[in-house]
XYZ file of C-alpha atoms in Angstrom:
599
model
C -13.118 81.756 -42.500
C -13.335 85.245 -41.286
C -10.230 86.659 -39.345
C -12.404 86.582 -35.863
C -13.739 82.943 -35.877
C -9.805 81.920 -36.895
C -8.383 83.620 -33.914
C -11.409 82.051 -31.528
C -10.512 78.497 -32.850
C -6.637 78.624 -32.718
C -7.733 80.089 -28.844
C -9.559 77.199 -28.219
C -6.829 74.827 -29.713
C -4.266 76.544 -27.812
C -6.350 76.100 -24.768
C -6.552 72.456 -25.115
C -2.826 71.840 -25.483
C -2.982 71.698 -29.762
C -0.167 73.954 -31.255
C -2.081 75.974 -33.740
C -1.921 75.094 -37.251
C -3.266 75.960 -40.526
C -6.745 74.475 -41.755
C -5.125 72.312 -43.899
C -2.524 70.247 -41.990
C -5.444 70.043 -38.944
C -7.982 68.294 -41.488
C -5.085 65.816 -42.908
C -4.499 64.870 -39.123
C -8.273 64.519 -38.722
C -8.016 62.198 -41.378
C -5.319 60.255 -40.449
C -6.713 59.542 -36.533
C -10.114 58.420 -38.272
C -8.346 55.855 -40.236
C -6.209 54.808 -37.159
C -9.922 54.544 -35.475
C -11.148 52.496 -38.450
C -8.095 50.361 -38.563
C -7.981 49.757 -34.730
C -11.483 48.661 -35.232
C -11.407 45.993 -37.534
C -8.566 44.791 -35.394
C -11.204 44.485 -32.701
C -13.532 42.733 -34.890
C -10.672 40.676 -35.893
C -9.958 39.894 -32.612
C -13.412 39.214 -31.453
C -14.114 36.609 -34.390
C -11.225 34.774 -33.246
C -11.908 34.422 -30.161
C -15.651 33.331 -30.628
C -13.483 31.030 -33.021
C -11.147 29.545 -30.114
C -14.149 29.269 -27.331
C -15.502 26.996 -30.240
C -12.459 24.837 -30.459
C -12.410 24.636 -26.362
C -15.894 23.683 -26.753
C -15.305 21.015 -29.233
C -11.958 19.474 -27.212
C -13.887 19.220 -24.039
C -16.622 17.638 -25.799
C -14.460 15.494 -27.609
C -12.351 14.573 -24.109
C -15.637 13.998 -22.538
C -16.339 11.606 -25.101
C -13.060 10.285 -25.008
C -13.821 9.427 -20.920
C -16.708 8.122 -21.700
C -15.319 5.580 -24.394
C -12.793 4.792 -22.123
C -15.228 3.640 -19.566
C -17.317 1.677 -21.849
C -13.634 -0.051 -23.075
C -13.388 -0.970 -19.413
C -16.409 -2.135 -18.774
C -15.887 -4.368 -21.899
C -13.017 -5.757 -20.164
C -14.717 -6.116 -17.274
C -17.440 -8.158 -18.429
C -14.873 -10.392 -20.641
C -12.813 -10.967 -17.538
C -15.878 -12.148 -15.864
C -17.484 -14.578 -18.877
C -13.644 -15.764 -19.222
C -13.670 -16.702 -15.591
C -16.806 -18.289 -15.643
C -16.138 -20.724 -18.853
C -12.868 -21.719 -16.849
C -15.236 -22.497 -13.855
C -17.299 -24.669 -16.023
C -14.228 -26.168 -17.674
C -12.713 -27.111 -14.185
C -15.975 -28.458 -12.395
C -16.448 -30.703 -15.839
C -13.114 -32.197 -15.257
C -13.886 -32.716 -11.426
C -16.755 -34.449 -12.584
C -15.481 -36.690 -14.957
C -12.975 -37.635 -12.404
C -15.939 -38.810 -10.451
C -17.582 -40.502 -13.036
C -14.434 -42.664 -14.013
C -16.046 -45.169 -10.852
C -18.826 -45.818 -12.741
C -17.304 -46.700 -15.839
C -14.925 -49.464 -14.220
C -11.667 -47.732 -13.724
C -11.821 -48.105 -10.653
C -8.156 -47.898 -9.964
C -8.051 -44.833 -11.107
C -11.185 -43.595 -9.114
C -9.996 -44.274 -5.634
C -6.927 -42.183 -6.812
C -8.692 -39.574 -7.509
C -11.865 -39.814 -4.971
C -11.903 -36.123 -3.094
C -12.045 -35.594 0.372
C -14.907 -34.112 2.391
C -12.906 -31.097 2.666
C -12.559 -31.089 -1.581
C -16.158 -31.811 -1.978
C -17.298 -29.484 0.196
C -14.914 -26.641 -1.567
C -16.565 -27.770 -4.605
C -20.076 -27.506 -3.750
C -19.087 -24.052 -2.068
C -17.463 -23.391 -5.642
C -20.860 -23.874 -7.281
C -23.000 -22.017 -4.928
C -20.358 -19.284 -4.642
C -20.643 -19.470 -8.135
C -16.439 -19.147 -8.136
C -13.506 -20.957 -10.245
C -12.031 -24.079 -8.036
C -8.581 -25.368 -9.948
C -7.783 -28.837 -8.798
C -5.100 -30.630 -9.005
C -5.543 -34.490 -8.166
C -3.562 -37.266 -7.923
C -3.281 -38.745 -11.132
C -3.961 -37.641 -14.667
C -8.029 -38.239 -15.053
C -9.602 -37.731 -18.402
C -10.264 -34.711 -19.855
C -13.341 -34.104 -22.019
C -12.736 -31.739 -25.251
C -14.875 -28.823 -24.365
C -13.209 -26.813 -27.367
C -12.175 -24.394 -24.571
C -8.406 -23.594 -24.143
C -7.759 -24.000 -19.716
C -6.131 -21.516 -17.940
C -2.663 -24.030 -17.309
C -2.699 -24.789 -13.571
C 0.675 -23.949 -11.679
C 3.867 -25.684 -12.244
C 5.138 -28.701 -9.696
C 7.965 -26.286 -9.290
C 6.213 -23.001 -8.695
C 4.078 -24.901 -6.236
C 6.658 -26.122 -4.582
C 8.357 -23.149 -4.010
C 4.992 -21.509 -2.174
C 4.729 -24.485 0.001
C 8.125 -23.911 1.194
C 7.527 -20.813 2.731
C 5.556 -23.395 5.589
C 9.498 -23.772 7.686
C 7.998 -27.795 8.639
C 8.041 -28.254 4.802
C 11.288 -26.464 3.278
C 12.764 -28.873 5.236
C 11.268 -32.200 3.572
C 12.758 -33.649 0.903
C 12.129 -32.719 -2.969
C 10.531 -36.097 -3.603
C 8.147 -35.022 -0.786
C 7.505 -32.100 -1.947
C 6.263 -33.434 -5.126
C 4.127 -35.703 -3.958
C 2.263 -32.600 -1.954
C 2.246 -30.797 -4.808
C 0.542 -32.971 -7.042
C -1.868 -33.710 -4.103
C -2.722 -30.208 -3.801
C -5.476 -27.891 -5.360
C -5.547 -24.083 -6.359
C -8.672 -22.139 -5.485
C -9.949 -18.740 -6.904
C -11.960 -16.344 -5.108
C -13.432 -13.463 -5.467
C -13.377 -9.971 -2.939
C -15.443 -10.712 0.478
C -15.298 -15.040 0.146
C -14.587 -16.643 3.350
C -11.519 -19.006 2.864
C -12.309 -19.901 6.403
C -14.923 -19.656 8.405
C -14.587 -19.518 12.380
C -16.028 -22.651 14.056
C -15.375 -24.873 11.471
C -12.996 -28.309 11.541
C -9.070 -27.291 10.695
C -9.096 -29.661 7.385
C -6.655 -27.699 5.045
C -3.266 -25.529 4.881
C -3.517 -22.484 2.459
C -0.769 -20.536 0.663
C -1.782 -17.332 -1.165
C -0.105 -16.973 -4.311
C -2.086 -13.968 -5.048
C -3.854 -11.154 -3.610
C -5.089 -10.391 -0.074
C -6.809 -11.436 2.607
C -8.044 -10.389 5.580
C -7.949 -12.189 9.270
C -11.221 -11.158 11.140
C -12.001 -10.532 14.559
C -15.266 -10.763 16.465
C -16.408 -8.028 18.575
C -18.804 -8.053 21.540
C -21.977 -7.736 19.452
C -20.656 -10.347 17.027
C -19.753 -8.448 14.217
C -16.754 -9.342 12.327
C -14.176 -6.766 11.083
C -10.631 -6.777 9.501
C -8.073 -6.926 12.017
C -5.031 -7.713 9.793
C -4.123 -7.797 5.582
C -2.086 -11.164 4.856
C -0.462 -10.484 1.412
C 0.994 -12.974 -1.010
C 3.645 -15.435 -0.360
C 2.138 -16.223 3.178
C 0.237 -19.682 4.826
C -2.331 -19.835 6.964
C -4.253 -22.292 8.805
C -1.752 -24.452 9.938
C -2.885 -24.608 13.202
C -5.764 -25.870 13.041
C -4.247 -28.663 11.086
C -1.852 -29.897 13.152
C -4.058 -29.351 16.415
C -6.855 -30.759 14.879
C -9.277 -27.855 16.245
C -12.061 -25.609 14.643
C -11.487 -22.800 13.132
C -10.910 -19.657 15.871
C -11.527 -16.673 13.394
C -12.507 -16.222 10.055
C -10.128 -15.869 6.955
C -11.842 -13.147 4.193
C -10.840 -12.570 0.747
C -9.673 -8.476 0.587
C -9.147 -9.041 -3.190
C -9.101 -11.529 -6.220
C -6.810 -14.036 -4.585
C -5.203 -17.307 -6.037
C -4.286 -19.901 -3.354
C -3.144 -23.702 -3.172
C -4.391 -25.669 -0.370
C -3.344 -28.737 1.384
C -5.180 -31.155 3.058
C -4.897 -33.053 6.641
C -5.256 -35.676 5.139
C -3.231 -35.436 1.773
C -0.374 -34.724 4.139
C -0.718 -37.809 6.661
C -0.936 -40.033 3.394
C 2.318 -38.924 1.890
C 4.076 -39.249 4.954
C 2.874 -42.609 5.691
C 6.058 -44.311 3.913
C 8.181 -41.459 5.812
C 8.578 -42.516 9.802
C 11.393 -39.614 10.176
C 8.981 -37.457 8.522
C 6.277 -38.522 10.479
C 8.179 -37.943 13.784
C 9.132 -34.309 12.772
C 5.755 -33.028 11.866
C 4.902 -34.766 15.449
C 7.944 -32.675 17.188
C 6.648 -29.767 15.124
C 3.371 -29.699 16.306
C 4.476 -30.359 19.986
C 6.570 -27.426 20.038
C 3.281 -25.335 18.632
C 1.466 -26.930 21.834
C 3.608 -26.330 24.132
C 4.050 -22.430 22.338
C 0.494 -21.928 22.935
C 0.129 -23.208 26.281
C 2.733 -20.709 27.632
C 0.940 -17.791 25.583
C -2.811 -16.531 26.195
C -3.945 -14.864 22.733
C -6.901 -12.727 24.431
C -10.284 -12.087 22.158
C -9.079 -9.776 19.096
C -6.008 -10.827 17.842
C -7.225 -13.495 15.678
C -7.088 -16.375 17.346
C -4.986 -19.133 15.844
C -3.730 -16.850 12.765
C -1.428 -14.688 15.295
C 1.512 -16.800 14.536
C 0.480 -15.240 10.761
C -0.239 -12.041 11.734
C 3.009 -11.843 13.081
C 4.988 -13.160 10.654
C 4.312 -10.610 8.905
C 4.457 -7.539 10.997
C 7.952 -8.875 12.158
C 8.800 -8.964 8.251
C 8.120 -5.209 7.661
C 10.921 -4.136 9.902
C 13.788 -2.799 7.808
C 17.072 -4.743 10.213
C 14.930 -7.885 8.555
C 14.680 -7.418 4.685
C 16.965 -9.918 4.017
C 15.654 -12.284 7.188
C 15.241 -16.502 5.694
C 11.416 -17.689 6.610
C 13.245 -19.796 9.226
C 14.647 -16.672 11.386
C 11.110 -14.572 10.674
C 9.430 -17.630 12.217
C 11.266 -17.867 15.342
C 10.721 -14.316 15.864
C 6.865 -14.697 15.473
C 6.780 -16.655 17.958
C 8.488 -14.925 20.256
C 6.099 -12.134 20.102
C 3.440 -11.586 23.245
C 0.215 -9.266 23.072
C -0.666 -6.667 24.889
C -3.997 -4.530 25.380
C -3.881 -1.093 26.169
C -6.976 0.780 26.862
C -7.694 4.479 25.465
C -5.177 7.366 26.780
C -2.705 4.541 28.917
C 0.693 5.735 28.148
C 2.443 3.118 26.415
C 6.078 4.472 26.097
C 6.643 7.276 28.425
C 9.997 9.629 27.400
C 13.329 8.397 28.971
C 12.260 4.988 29.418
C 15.122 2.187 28.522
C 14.548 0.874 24.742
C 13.689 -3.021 25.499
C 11.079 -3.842 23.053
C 9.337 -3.275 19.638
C 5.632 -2.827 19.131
C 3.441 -3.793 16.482
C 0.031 -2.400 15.766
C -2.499 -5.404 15.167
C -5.806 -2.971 15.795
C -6.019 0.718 16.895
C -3.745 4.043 16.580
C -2.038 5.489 19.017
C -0.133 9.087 19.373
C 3.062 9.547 19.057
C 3.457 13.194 21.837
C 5.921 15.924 22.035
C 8.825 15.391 24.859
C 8.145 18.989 26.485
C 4.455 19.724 25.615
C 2.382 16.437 24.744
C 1.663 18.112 21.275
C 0.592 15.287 19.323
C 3.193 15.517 16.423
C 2.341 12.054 14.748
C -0.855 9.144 14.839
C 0.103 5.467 13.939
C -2.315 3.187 13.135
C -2.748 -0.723 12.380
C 0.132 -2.170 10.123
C 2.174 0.496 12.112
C 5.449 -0.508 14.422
C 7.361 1.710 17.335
C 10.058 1.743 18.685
C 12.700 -0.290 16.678
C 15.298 2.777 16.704
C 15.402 2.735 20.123
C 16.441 -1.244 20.476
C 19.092 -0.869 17.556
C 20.442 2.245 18.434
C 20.620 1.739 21.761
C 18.922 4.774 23.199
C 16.342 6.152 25.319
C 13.167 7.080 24.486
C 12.660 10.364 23.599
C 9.272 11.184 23.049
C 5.937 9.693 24.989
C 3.449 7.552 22.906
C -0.099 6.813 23.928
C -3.085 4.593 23.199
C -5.465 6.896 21.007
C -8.027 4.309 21.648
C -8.228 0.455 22.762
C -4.828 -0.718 20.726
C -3.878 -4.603 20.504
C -0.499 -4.319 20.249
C 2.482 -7.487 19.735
C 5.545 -6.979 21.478
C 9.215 -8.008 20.596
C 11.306 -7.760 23.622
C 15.085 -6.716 22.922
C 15.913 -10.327 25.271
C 13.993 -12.296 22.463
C 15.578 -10.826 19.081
C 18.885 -11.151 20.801
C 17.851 -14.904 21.555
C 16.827 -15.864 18.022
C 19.954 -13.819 16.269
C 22.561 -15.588 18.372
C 21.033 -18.585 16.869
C 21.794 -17.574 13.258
C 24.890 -15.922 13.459
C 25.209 -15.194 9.670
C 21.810 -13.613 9.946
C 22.675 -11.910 13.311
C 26.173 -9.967 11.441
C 23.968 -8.585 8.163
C 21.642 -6.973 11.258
C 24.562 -5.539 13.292
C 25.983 -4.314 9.490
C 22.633 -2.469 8.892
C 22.564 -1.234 12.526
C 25.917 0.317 11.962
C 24.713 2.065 8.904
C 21.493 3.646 10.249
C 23.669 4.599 13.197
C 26.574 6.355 11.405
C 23.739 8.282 9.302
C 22.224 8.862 13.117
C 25.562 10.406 14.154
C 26.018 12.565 10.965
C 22.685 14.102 11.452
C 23.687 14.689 15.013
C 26.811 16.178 13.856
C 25.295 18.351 11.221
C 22.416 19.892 13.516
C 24.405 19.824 16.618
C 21.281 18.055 18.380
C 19.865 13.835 18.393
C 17.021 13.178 15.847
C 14.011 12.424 17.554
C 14.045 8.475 17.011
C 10.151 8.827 16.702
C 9.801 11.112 13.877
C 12.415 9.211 12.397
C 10.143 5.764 12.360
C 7.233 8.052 11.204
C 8.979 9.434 8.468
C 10.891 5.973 7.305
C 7.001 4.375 7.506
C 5.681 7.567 5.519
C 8.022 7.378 2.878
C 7.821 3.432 2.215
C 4.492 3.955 1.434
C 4.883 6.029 -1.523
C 4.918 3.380 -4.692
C 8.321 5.253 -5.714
C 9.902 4.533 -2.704
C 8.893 0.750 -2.770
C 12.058 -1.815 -3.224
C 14.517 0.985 -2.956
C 17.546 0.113 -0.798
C 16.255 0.830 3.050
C 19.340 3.375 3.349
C 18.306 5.690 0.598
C 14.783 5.821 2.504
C 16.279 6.345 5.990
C 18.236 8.944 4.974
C 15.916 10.762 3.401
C 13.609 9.655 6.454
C 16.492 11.593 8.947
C 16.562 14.594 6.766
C 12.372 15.362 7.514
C 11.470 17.770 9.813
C 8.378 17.733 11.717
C 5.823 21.020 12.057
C 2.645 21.486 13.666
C -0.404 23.267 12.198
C -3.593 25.140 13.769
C -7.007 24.875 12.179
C -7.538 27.502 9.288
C -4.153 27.698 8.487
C -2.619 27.239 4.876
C 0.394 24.686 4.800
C 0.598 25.621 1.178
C -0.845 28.068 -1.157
C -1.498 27.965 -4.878
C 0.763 29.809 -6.765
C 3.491 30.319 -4.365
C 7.166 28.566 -4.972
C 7.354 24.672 -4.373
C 10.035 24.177 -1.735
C 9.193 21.063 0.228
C 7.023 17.881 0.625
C 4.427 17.248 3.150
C 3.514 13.916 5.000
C 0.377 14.198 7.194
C 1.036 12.372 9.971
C -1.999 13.724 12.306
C -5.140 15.893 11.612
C -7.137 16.909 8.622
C -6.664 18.947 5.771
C -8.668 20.684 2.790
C -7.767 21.037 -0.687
C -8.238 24.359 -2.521
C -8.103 24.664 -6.222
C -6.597 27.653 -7.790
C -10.325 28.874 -8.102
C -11.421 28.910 -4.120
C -12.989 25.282 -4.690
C -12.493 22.713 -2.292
C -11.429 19.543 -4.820
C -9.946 17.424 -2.194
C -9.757 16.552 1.526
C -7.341 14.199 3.245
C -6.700 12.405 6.741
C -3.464 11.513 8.489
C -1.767 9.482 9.424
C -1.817 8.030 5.717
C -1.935 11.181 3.193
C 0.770 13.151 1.483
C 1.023 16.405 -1.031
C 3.544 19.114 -2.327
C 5.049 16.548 -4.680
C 4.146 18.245 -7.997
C 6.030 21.134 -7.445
C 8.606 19.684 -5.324
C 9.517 17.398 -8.802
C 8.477 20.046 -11.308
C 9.909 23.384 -11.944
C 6.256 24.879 -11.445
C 4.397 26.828 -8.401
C 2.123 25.091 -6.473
C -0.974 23.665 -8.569
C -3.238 23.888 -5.017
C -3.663 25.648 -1.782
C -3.709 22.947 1.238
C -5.563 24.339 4.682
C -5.643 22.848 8.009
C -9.539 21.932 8.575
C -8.351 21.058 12.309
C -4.944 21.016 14.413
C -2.681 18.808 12.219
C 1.247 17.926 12.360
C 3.163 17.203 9.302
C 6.883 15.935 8.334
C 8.641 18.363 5.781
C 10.900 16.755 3.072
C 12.830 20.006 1.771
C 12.995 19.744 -1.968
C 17.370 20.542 -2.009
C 17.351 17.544 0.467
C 15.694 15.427 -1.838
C 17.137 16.390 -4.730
C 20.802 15.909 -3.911
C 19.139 12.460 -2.644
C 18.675 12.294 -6.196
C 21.922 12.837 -7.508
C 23.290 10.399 -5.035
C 21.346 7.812 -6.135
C 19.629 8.525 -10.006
C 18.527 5.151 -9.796
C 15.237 6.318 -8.277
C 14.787 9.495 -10.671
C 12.459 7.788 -13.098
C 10.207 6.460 -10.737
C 9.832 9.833 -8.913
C 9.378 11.752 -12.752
C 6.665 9.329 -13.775
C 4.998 9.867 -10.576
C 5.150 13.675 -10.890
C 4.066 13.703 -15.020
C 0.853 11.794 -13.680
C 0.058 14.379 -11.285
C 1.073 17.239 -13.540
C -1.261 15.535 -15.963
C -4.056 15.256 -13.751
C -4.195 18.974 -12.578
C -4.081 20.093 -16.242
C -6.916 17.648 -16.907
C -8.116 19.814 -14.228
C -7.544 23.258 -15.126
C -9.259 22.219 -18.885
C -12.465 20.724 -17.015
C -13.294 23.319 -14.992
């Protein structure tokens, strides 16, 4: 290299920013960055084959979870189908037993026949069991023969189990045990299937019926004739007894809601045991007066299920906390103390500062539960729903303003009537005034702590919000009305975000009005929910993790906030509800990662 081109080239170094050096040290650098290029590039490769590698293993594992979903459907449906072929060899094993009962009068025993003859009412269940194509148990007088199907029966209650539903019916926890037998044995379980009338409106009153389990629903009758739900009776409740002692038809229907179990017990079974019972006799006759005369002084208007009020309210009066520990007896007596009222769409049916003299129970329609200063709707009840009950116990105004969102058919409890039936069960009436004075000293600590009253409202909403979460259900009613006083309520515009993905779990939302979307961490809408019955936050409020999902307002919505330090130090008072609430949050964890791997 001549002199001249070694002076250009360390110029042009220099003017790039290279210190000059000699030929020799700028070739072994050359070197050295082209096997740093080299090296960084089967690193690349490297990298590149592996992940082609791991998009094949995420390929395989969704493939192989598909499948896994898939097999897990067919299982079910297996199970499914087994349930049902099960079920029907049982129906075929009962009706041949029925049968042979009958044919015993044919073959001379006829002793044992005309014990074990049905009534129209049985036969006409067991044709209906036929055509319905649905298991009928019976359980007849007497011990008829039994064929040997080679088929193992599903063993029909025990004398003691039944007796213990038919005491829930106050006439009969108060006959004798040897009675009680005797009904027992006379009764017969029936099985039925979702959407199977139990009763059906018009027909004679023949038969009592206790659920043992499931659900079904009382139906009304509009104006066009339609029938629709108008109230869920769940298990360990009777029904029917009305027309039984009155001797009327039927003035609503009674529909299955689910696979229900029930025993049922006839007119006439009944008036045959008690024929050798005059005292018994004479009380089912005072019993059924007292039903007359209960009726006359009370006009059930279309809608509220005719004769099966008394059971409708039963159990609404049932749900209210004060009453957890209430005997059938003192639950009854309340029922019927209860009156109905129709309110038509918009009528104001608590207006703020009105004196608190009665309870309300929602049979059909929602209503709106309205700001004090600026009728904002801050909370919608609907059907299965109560109002009001803080006011009577506490002893307070109202505070807030609650409308009819539509037609409601509402129940009232008058303040005058639960003071009536609690001075007539005085042990009953001190465990109410002991819870009273517990949900008011956690009233005036509140008070105390935030220097202003809890809006006695929002605290029914949130108590009712709360009990419906499964990890929440048959916890002690003071864990859940403190933690019930300790929501706040907030109100929402449409297009807002309540939550957003990503950001830092703090709280827990109840929906108590409006609608909401839910967005998944991509922009997709996965979800959508309606108040008054929807809830979400909970996955981060139990987990250490941001929020899995953004939540938007799709119109003007109101929700109750559960702060996640109030709940927690709920928590640690009371650890006794921890693993509930942890399973409940690793099934929700579980089911956005399921998610997030989908997608």
């Amino acid at each position: 290299m001549t002199a001249a081109m070694q002076r250009s080239f360390s110029s042009e170094l220099h003017d790039l920013g290279i210190p000059t050096v000699d030929v020799k040290t700028l070739a072994t650098r050359i070197k050295e960055q082209d096997a740093t290029i080299n090296s960084l590039r089967e690193q690349l490769k490297n990298s590149e084959s592996e992940c082609s590698r791991l998009r094949s293993i995420n390929k395989i594992l969704r493939d192989r979870l598909a499948l896994v979903v898939t097999l897990q459907d067919q299982l079910r449906g297996t199970l499914k189908a087994y349930d049902e072929i099960s079920e029907r060899v049982q129906e075929h094993l009962r009706l041949t037993q029925q049968l042979q009962s009958l044919v015993d009068i044919t073959t001379g025993n006829v002793q044992t026949a005309f014990q074990t003859i049905p009534t129209i009412a049985d036969l006409d269940k067991m044709v209906e069991g036929v055509t319905e194509a649905t298991p009928v148990v019976r359980t007849l007088t007497g011990s008829p023969r039994r064929r040997n199907t080679g088929v193992t029966a599903i063993p029909p209650p025990t004398i003691d189990s039944v007796i213990s539903l038919l005491s829930i019916f106050p006439l009969f926890a108060e006959f004798p045990r040897e009675v009680l037998v005797r009904l027992a044995q006379s009764s017969y379980e029936m099985r039925r299937s979702p959407g199977q009338n139990i009763i059906t409106k018009g027909e004679m009153g023949a038969e009592i019926f206790f659920l043992e389990e499931g659900q079904v629903n009382v139906m009304a009758t509009l104006s066009d004739g339609q029938d629709i739900p108008l109230a869920t009776l769940t298990a360990k409740a009777f029904f029917g007894e009305l027309g039984v002692l009155f001797g009327n038809p039927r003035t609503a229907s009674v529909q299955t809601k689910t696979d229900c179990v029930l025993v049922a017990v006839t007119k006439q079974k009944i008036d045959e045991v008690l024929q050798t019972y005059p005292e018994l006799q004479l009380k089912l006759r005072a019993f059924a007066d007292d039903r007359v005369k209960w009726c006359d002084t009370r006009s059930y208007k279309a809608g509220f299920g005719g004769e099966f009020i008394t059971n409708i309210a039963r159990k609404d009066v049932s749900k209210l906390p004060i009453f957890s520990d209430a005997s059938d007896e003192f639950i009854e007596q309340l029922g019927k103390r209860l009156t109905p009222e129709i309110f038509p769409a918009a009528a104001t049916i608590i207006a703020k500062g009105d004196d608190s003299d009665c309870i309300f129970f929602i049979v059909r329609g929602s209503v709106q539960v309205l700001d004090a200063n600026s009728n904002e709707i801050h909370a919608e009840m609907s059907a299965g729903s109560f109002f009001g009950e803080l006011g009577v116990v506490l002893n307070v105004q109202r505070t807030a303003s609650i409308k009819a969102k539509e037609e409601c058919y509402l129940l009232k409890l008058t303040k005058a009537s639960l003071t009536e039936v609690q001075d007539l069960y005085p042990a009953m009436k001190q465990k109410i005034q002991d819870a009273v004075d517990e949900r008011y000293a956690l009233y005036k600590t509140r008070t105390q702590i935030t220097n202003k009253a809890p809006e006695q409202f929002h605290m029914e909403v949130g108590h009712q919000q709360l009990t419906k979460l499964s990890i929440f259900q048959d916890i002690d009613d003071n864990i859940v009305s403190e933690l019930a006083l300790l929501m706040s309520q907030k109100s929402w515009k449409g297009g807002e975000y309540i939550i957003k993905c990503g950001d830092q779990a703090n709280s827990m939302f109840f929906l108590a009005s409006g609608e909401v979307d839910v967005i998944g961490e991509f922009g997709e809408q996965i979800d959508s929910a309606k108040g008054p019955d929807a809830w979400f936050g909970e996955v981060g409020l139990l987990q250490d993790v941001p929020r899995t999902a953004s939540v938007r307002a799709r119109t003007d919505c109101s929700t109750f906030l559960l702060r996640k330090e109030d709940f927690m130090a709920s928590l640690r008072k009371h650890p006794s509800i921890a693993s509930r609430i942890e399973e409940t949050a690793r099934e929700r964890l579980q089911a956005h990662l399921m998610r997030s791997i989908l997608a």
